[in-house]
Amino acid sequence: MDGLEQSKTSPPETSPISPRDRQVDEHRFFAWDHAGADSRHMRRKHDEMLKHEKWAACWEVACKVVDDSGILVLLGSRGNGKTQMGVELIRRACMDYEPTDMDLSYGRPRKVARYIRLRDLHMAIKMAYGLNAQITERDAVVSLTMPHLLVIDECQESSDSDWAAQTLTYVLDKRYGLMKPTVLIANCLKPQFVKLAGSSITDRIKESGGFLMFNWPSFRGAN
């Protein structure tokens, strides 16, 4: 009887994590640590953002568009959580990543998601044109099409040049064809973004994703 009573109050035994599960976790955290997001945004807790009702509502829509492999645009003024949402989508992609046995056999985990600013994207491709370039233009584009999820920030700083517009269109078209989700973030309103992005990109967005307006006050200094 005493033994029976003791068994009722004893904590349940937990199974030790398997070597494969441990390796999967290592791949997920490596992908998260090397996605390119800023440390400030990586440190913020997701639950803190979900306390903001409007942000949380946008989060639900954003997850659906990403899961449907669409192109999502986050628009609005500075400081209201657009970049944080992009980073949280990256975190979600990395932590949901299910590597295959072949993936696990590689010494270095796959690039699951990537965060990059538009200006850095242009610079990365221009580096391929240098006299002593160590990568080709194709290498630079592949680095942008390989990740399952790509988040491009600061899109309001798009150049007026035809090359810049054509480059972004090409990257988005490649990812669209591969059925990989892309998130674009810009500190502006929809009319300005449409003018900067051009009709080709705008049509792709309307076809496969959509726009989310972050039209509430800045979170910065709110506390």
Tab-separated table of C-alpha atoms in Angstrom, residues 1-8:
chain	number	residue	atom	x	y	z
A	1	MET	CA	0.000	0.000	0.000
A	2	ASP	CA	2.760	2.382	0.926
A	3	GLY	CA	4.502	1.562	-2.314
A	4	LEU	CA	1.324	2.245	-4.273
A	5	GLU	CA	0.815	5.587	-2.551
A	6	GLN	CA	4.408	6.534	-3.251
A	7	SER	CA	4.061	5.719	-6.933
A	8	LYS	CA	1.093	8.081	-7.188
